[in-house]
Amino acid sequence: MKKRIALLGVTGSIGDSALSVVAHFPERFEIVSMSAGSNLEKLLPAVAAHRPKVVSVKTREDAARLRQEFPGLSVGFGPQGLVDVATIPEADVVLGGIVGSIGLAPAYEAVKLGKTLALANKETLVVAGEPLMAAAHASGAAVLPVDSEHCALHQALRAGTPQEVKRLVLTASGGPFRTRDFGTFPAITVDDALQHPTWRMGPKITIDSATMMNKGLEIIEARWLFDVPGAKIDVVLHPQSIVHSMVEYVDGSVLAQMSPNDMRFPILYALTYPDRVPTPLPGLDLTALGKLEFFPLDETRYPAVPLAYAALETAGSAPAVLNAANEVAVEAFLDRRIPYPAIVELVARVLGRHSVVRVVSVADALEADAWARREAAALVPLLETSPRAATARALPA
Ligand code: MG
């Protein structure tokens, strides 16, 4: 029987890869619902090709346009539209490929219904890891990682018991600024930061990879996915992005997972787990690569990583605040309002002003998320690059 997929984020980079995987295995997979933001140019052909039962877009206007194009199609919009796509009774698995904490509610509602969640949206676990995993345990839903590092850990963890695990080692490419002169970081432009050396991804995650906030979020993601404390999660730089992560066992064995850096591999793994299926995708040629390198992480160059460890240690609402402040900061940087080093500085400042509360429900998480967005937005003008802002910044806080 075909696996029926609800695809959140069909027009994004995960959506592209997911459509490619589905196209390679028409006998295995079927897309029964899909969501997009505002990119109707890309959504329309996907709807025409897959004929899903339910579709959701960002605005009411776009929903009306879509209903005109496809009479009889059920079209929703906004946050409720996303939930409708994720909770459609026909779907067995929800592939969460949208960016940001907006992906939380649909993922949570799907998990409550016992649907398998194939999760590329790491923000969901960072913001509300505890309630999401509790809901999964209660309903019996599987939460399977699509993030390449966590897909690697998921595979390597199949080799031993939880008690036998010594530590998880996340690999990180180091982004485009691994070797750049640290003194020139204030001059980094948006275009510089969007040049990722090994992965093709959307703008938000590409900026997160440059600052390595992406790795910080992934540390928190790993904590919830695998129930391993932050003290047992390490990061190592690996510029080739071929070893996607490793598990070190108590007997000294280290199991690493390798594959080409192509998101179709982790998507295929999540969609076919616990089976492995033959793939037509090109395999890994290690002799062509020649070498795999590993370097320690420089926390001065990547202050987002220690900041994320601290947020995880603090726990409660701190990770949600870290994530929300980062989303606002990245957007301000992409809008060319704040300089590159101000991204992580802004996140640190918002965290510094936060009074941590417990997060037992999704509502608690979303409250912390909203608070952090307001605080971050209020701080953006203080970190702006204009001469006026520079003067304001020189004044004592
Ligand atoms: Mg990743």
Coordinates of C-alpha atoms and ligand atoms in Angstrom, one line a residue:
M1 CA 0.0 0.0 0.0
K2 CA 1.2 3.5 -0.8
K3 CA 2.4 5.7 2.1
R4 CA 0.2 8.8 2.1
I5 CA 2.0 12.1 2.8
A6 CA 0.9 15.4 4.1
L7 CA 3.6 17.8 2.8
L8 CA 4.1 21.0 4.8
G9 CA 6.2 23.5 2.8
V10 CA 5.9 22.1 -0.8
T11 CA 7.5 25.1 -2.4
G12 CA 10.6 25.3 -0.2
S13 CA 13.9 23.5 -0.5
I14 CA 12.7 20.5 1.6
G15 CA 9.5 20.5 -0.6
D16 CA 11.7 20.3 -3.8
S17 CA 13.6 17.4 -2.4
A18 CA 10.4 15.6 -1.2
L19 CA 8.7 16.0 -4.6
S20 CA 11.8 14.6 -6.3
V21 CA 11.8 11.5 -3.9
V22 CA 8.1 11.0 -4.6
A23 CA 8.7 11.3 -8.3
H24 CA 11.3 8.5 -8.1
F25 CA 8.9 6.2 -6.2
P26 CA 5.4 6.7 -7.6
E27 CA 4.5 3.2 -6.5
R28 CA 5.4 3.9 -2.9
F29 CA 4.3 7.4 -2.1
E30 CA 1.3 9.6 -2.6
I31 CA 0.8 13.3 -1.5
V32 CA -2.6 13.8 -0.1
S33 CA -2.3 17.3 1.2
M34 CA 0.2 20.2 0.9
S35 CA 0.9 23.7 2.2
A36 CA 2.8 26.6 0.7
G37 CA 3.3 30.2 1.7
S38 CA 2.9 32.8 -1.1
N39 CA 4.7 31.1 -4.0
L40 CA 1.7 30.2 -6.2
E41 CA 3.8 29.9 -9.3
K42 CA 5.4 26.9 -7.8
L43 CA 2.4 25.6 -5.9
L44 CA 0.0 25.5 -8.9
P45 CA 1.9 22.9 -10.9
A46 CA 2.5 20.8 -7.8
V47 CA -1.3 20.8 -7.2
A48 CA -2.0 19.9 -10.8
A49 CA 0.5 17.1 -10.7
H50 CA -0.4 15.5 -7.4
R51 CA -4.1 16.4 -7.1
P52 CA -4.1 16.6 -3.3
K53 CA -7.3 16.6 -1.3
V54 CA -6.4 19.6 0.9
V55 CA -4.2 22.6 0.2
S56 CA -3.3 25.5 2.3
V57 CA -1.6 28.9 1.5
K58 CA -0.7 32.0 3.5
T59 CA -3.5 34.4 2.7
R60 CA -7.2 34.4 2.2
E61 CA -6.7 36.0 -1.2
D62 CA -4.4 33.3 -2.5
A63 CA -6.8 30.7 -1.2
A64 CA -9.6 32.2 -3.2
R65 CA -7.4 32.2 -6.3
L66 CA -6.5 28.6 -5.8
R67 CA -10.2 27.6 -5.5
Q68 CA -10.9 29.3 -8.8
E69 CA -8.1 27.4 -10.5
F70 CA -9.1 24.1 -9.0
P71 CA -12.9 23.9 -8.4
G72 CA -13.7 21.2 -5.8
L73 CA -10.3 21.4 -4.1
S74 CA -10.4 22.1 -0.3
V75 CA -8.3 25.2 0.2
G76 CA -7.4 26.7 3.6
F77 CA -5.1 29.5 4.7
G78 CA -3.1 30.8 7.6
P79 CA -2.3 28.8 10.8
Q80 CA -5.6 26.9 10.7
G81 CA -5.0 25.9 7.1
L82 CA -1.6 24.4 8.1
V83 CA -3.3 22.3 10.8
D84 CA -5.9 21.1 8.4
V85 CA -3.2 19.9 5.9
A86 CA -1.4 18.1 8.7
T87 CA -4.4 16.4 10.3
I88 CA -6.2 15.2 7.2
P89 CA -7.4 11.7 8.0
E90 CA -6.0 10.2 4.8
A91 CA -2.3 11.0 5.7
D92 CA -0.1 8.4 7.4
V93 CA 2.9 10.6 7.6
V94 CA 3.4 14.4 7.9
L95 CA 6.5 15.8 6.3
G96 CA 7.3 19.0 8.1
G97 CA 9.3 21.1 5.8
I98 CA 8.3 24.7 6.7
V99 CA 10.7 27.0 8.4
G100 CA 10.3 28.6 11.8
S101 CA 8.1 28.1 14.8
I102 CA 4.9 28.4 12.6
G103 CA 5.5 24.7 12.0
L104 CA 4.8 23.8 15.6
A105 CA 1.0 23.7 15.8
P106 CA 0.5 21.5 12.7
A107 CA 3.2 19.1 13.8
Y108 CA 1.8 18.9 17.3
E109 CA -1.8 18.3 16.2
A110 CA -0.6 15.5 13.8
V111 CA 1.4 13.8 16.5
K112 CA -1.6 13.9 18.9
L113 CA -3.5 12.0 16.3
G114 CA -0.8 9.3 16.2
K115 CA 0.5 10.2 12.7
T116 CA 4.2 9.7 11.9
L117 CA 6.0 13.0 11.9
A118 CA 9.0 13.2 9.5
L119 CA 10.5 16.4 10.8
A120 CA 12.7 18.8 8.9
N121 CA 11.5 21.8 10.9
K122 CA 13.9 21.8 13.8
E123 CA 12.3 24.9 15.4
T124 CA 9.4 22.7 16.4
L125 CA 11.5 20.7 18.8
V126 CA 13.5 23.6 20.0
V127 CA 10.4 25.6 20.9
A128 CA 8.3 22.8 22.3
G129 CA 10.4 19.6 22.5
E130 CA 8.9 18.5 25.8
P131 CA 5.2 18.8 25.0
L132 CA 5.7 17.5 21.5
M133 CA 7.6 14.4 22.6
A134 CA 5.1 13.8 25.4
A135 CA 2.3 13.9 22.9
A136 CA 4.1 11.4 20.7
H137 CA 4.7 9.0 23.6
A138 CA 1.0 9.3 24.6
S139 CA -0.3 8.6 21.1
G140 CA 2.4 6.2 19.9
A141 CA 3.4 8.5 17.0
A142 CA 6.9 8.1 15.7
V143 CA 8.9 11.3 15.3
L144 CA 11.6 10.7 12.6
P145 CA 14.3 13.3 11.9
V146 CA 14.7 14.6 8.3
D147 CA 17.5 17.0 9.4
S148 CA 20.6 15.3 8.0
E149 CA 22.6 15.2 11.2
H150 CA 19.7 13.7 13.2
C151 CA 18.9 11.2 10.4
A152 CA 22.6 10.1 10.8
L153 CA 22.3 9.8 14.6
H154 CA 19.0 7.9 14.2
Q155 CA 20.7 5.4 12.0
A156 CA 23.9 5.1 14.1
L157 CA 21.8 4.7 17.3
R158 CA 20.3 1.5 15.9
A159 CA 23.6 -0.2 16.6
G160 CA 23.4 -0.1 20.4
T161 CA 21.2 0.5 23.5
P162 CA 20.6 4.0 25.0
Q163 CA 22.7 2.9 28.0
E164 CA 25.6 2.0 25.7
V165 CA 25.8 5.5 24.2
K166 CA 28.7 7.6 25.4
R167 CA 28.0 10.7 23.4
L168 CA 26.5 12.1 20.2
V169 CA 28.8 14.0 17.9
L170 CA 27.1 16.5 15.5
T171 CA 29.1 17.5 12.5
A172 CA 29.0 21.0 11.1
S173 CA 30.4 22.3 7.8
G174 CA 31.4 25.6 9.5
G175 CA 29.6 27.5 6.9
P176 CA 31.2 30.1 4.5
F177 CA 33.2 31.9 7.3
R178 CA 35.1 29.0 8.8
T179 CA 38.5 30.4 7.7
R180 CA 37.5 34.1 7.1
D181 CA 39.5 36.7 9.1
F182 CA 37.5 37.2 12.2
G183 CA 38.2 40.9 12.3
T184 CA 36.3 41.4 9.0
F185 CA 33.0 39.8 10.3
P186 CA 31.3 43.2 10.7
A187 CA 31.7 43.7 6.9
I188 CA 29.9 40.4 6.0
T189 CA 27.1 41.1 3.6
V190 CA 23.9 39.2 3.0
D191 CA 25.3 37.8 -0.2
D192 CA 28.4 36.6 1.5
A193 CA 26.4 34.8 4.1
L194 CA 24.1 33.2 1.6
Q195 CA 27.0 31.3 -0.1
H196 CA 26.9 28.0 1.7
P197 CA 29.9 25.8 0.8
T198 CA 28.2 22.4 0.7
W199 CA 24.3 22.5 1.0
R200 CA 21.7 24.2 -1.1
M201 CA 19.0 25.4 1.3
G202 CA 16.5 28.3 2.0
P203 CA 17.8 31.7 3.1
K204 CA 16.9 31.4 6.8
I205 CA 18.7 28.1 7.4
T206 CA 21.7 29.2 5.2
I207 CA 22.2 32.3 7.5
D208 CA 21.8 30.0 10.5
S209 CA 24.5 27.8 9.1
A210 CA 26.8 30.7 8.7
T211 CA 26.4 31.8 12.3
M212 CA 26.1 28.2 13.4
M213 CA 22.9 29.0 15.3
N214 CA 21.7 26.1 13.1
K215 CA 24.1 23.8 15.0
G216 CA 22.9 25.3 18.3
L217 CA 19.3 24.5 17.4
E218 CA 20.3 21.0 16.3
I219 CA 21.9 20.4 19.7
I220 CA 18.6 21.1 21.3
E221 CA 16.7 19.1 18.6
A222 CA 19.0 16.1 19.4
R223 CA 18.3 16.4 23.1
W224 CA 14.6 15.9 22.5
L225 CA 14.7 13.4 19.7
F226 CA 17.0 11.0 21.4
D227 CA 16.6 12.0 25.1
V228 CA 20.3 12.7 25.5
P229 CA 21.4 15.6 27.8
G230 CA 23.4 18.5 26.3
A231 CA 26.5 17.4 28.3
K232 CA 26.6 14.3 26.1
I233 CA 26.2 16.1 22.8
D234 CA 29.4 17.5 21.1
V235 CA 30.0 19.4 17.8
V236 CA 32.9 18.9 15.4
L237 CA 33.6 20.9 12.3
H238 CA 33.7 18.8 9.1
P239 CA 33.9 21.0 6.0
Q240 CA 33.0 18.2 3.5
S241 CA 29.6 17.5 5.0
I242 CA 29.9 13.8 4.1
V243 CA 29.9 12.3 7.7
H244 CA 26.5 13.6 8.8
S245 CA 27.0 12.8 12.5
M246 CA 28.4 10.1 14.8
V247 CA 27.5 8.1 17.9
E248 CA 30.3 7.1 20.2
Y249 CA 29.6 4.1 22.3
V250 CA 31.0 3.2 25.8
D251 CA 33.2 0.5 24.3
G252 CA 35.1 3.2 22.2
S253 CA 33.4 2.3 18.9
V254 CA 32.3 5.3 16.9
L255 CA 29.5 4.8 14.3
A256 CA 29.3 7.5 11.6
Q257 CA 26.8 7.7 8.9
M258 CA 27.8 9.0 5.4
S259 CA 26.0 9.8 2.2
P260 CA 26.1 12.5 -0.5
N261 CA 25.0 15.9 0.8
D262 CA 21.6 15.7 -0.8
M263 CA 18.5 16.1 1.4
R264 CA 16.7 13.4 -0.7
F265 CA 18.7 10.8 1.3
P266 CA 17.3 11.7 4.8
I267 CA 13.9 12.3 3.3
L268 CA 13.9 8.8 1.7
Y269 CA 15.1 7.3 5.0
A270 CA 12.4 8.9 7.0
L271 CA 9.7 8.0 4.5
T272 CA 10.7 4.4 4.2
Y273 CA 11.9 3.7 7.8
P274 CA 12.3 1.0 9.1
D275 CA 12.9 -0.4 5.6
R276 CA 15.8 0.5 3.3
V277 CA 14.9 0.7 -0.4
P278 CA 17.2 0.7 -3.4
T279 CA 17.6 4.3 -4.7
P280 CA 18.4 5.6 -8.2
L281 CA 20.2 8.6 -6.7
P282 CA 23.9 8.7 -7.3
G283 CA 25.9 7.2 -4.5
L284 CA 29.0 8.2 -2.5
D285 CA 32.4 8.1 -4.2
L286 CA 34.9 8.4 -1.3
T287 CA 37.9 8.0 -3.6
A288 CA 36.8 11.0 -5.7
L289 CA 36.5 13.0 -2.5
G290 CA 39.9 11.9 -1.3
K291 CA 39.8 13.3 2.2
L292 CA 37.5 13.9 5.1
E293 CA 38.6 16.6 7.6
F294 CA 37.6 17.3 11.2
F295 CA 38.4 20.4 13.3
P296 CA 37.5 21.6 16.7
L297 CA 34.8 24.3 17.1
D298 CA 36.0 27.8 17.8
E299 CA 33.4 29.3 20.2
T300 CA 34.7 32.9 19.6
R301 CA 34.0 32.6 15.9
Y302 CA 30.6 30.9 16.5
P303 CA 29.2 32.4 19.7
A304 CA 25.7 31.0 18.8
V305 CA 26.8 27.5 19.8
P306 CA 27.7 28.2 23.5
L307 CA 24.6 30.4 23.6
A308 CA 22.5 27.4 22.6
Y309 CA 24.1 25.1 25.1
A310 CA 23.4 27.7 27.8
A311 CA 19.7 27.9 26.7
L312 CA 19.4 24.1 26.8
E313 CA 21.0 24.0 30.2
T314 CA 18.6 26.7 31.5
A315 CA 15.8 24.7 29.9
G316 CA 12.1 25.8 30.3
S317 CA 11.3 28.7 27.9
A318 CA 14.9 29.6 27.2
P319 CA 15.3 27.5 24.0
A320 CA 12.0 28.9 22.6
V321 CA 13.3 32.4 23.3
L322 CA 16.6 31.6 21.7
N323 CA 14.8 30.4 18.6
A324 CA 12.3 33.3 18.3
A325 CA 14.9 36.0 18.8
N326 CA 17.0 34.3 16.2
E327 CA 14.2 34.3 13.7
V328 CA 13.7 38.0 14.1
A329 CA 17.4 38.7 14.0
V330 CA 18.0 36.7 10.8
E331 CA 15.1 38.5 9.1
A332 CA 16.5 41.9 10.2
F333 CA 19.9 40.8 8.8
L334 CA 18.3 39.6 5.5
D335 CA 16.5 43.0 5.3
R336 CA 19.9 44.6 5.6
R337 CA 18.9 46.4 8.8
I338 CA 21.5 44.9 11.2
P339 CA 25.1 43.9 10.6
Y340 CA 26.1 40.2 10.7
P341 CA 27.6 40.1 14.2
A342 CA 24.4 41.7 15.6
I343 CA 22.4 38.5 14.8
V344 CA 23.8 36.5 17.7
E345 CA 24.3 39.6 19.8
L346 CA 20.6 40.4 19.6
V347 CA 19.7 36.8 20.5
A348 CA 22.0 37.0 23.6
R349 CA 20.5 40.3 24.7
V350 CA 16.9 38.9 24.5
L351 CA 17.9 35.8 26.4
G352 CA 19.5 38.1 29.0
R353 CA 16.3 39.9 29.5
H354 CA 14.1 36.8 29.8
S355 CA 12.6 35.4 33.0
V356 CA 12.5 31.7 32.4
V357 CA 9.2 29.8 32.9
R358 CA 8.4 26.1 32.6
V359 CA 7.1 24.9 29.2
V360 CA 4.6 22.1 29.7
S361 CA 2.2 23.0 26.9
V362 CA 2.4 24.3 23.4
A363 CA 0.6 27.4 24.7
D364 CA 3.5 28.0 27.1
A365 CA 6.0 27.7 24.3
L366 CA 4.1 30.0 22.0
E367 CA 3.8 32.6 24.8
A368 CA 7.6 32.6 25.2
D369 CA 8.0 32.7 21.5
A370 CA 5.7 35.8 21.2
W371 CA 7.4 37.6 24.0
A372 CA 10.9 37.0 22.5
R373 CA 9.7 38.3 19.1
R374 CA 8.4 41.5 20.6
E375 CA 11.7 42.0 22.6
A376 CA 13.8 41.2 19.6
A377 CA 11.9 43.6 17.3
A378 CA 12.3 46.3 19.9
L379 CA 16.0 45.8 20.0
V380 CA 16.6 45.7 16.2
P381 CA 16.7 49.6 15.9
L382 CA 19.4 49.7 18.6
L383 CA 21.6 47.4 16.5
E384 CA 20.9 49.0 13.1
T385 CA 23.8 50.0 10.9
S386 CA 22.7 53.6 10.4
P387 CA 25.0 56.3 11.9
R388 CA 22.1 57.4 14.2
A389 CA 21.9 53.8 15.5
A390 CA 25.6 53.7 15.9
T391 CA 25.5 56.8 18.1
A392 CA 22.6 55.3 20.2
R393 CA 24.6 52.1 20.6
A394 CA 27.6 54.0 22.0
L395 CA 25.4 55.3 24.8
P396 CA 25.4 53.3 28.0
A397 CA 22.5 50.8 28.2
Ligands
MG1 MG 21.1 19.9 9.7

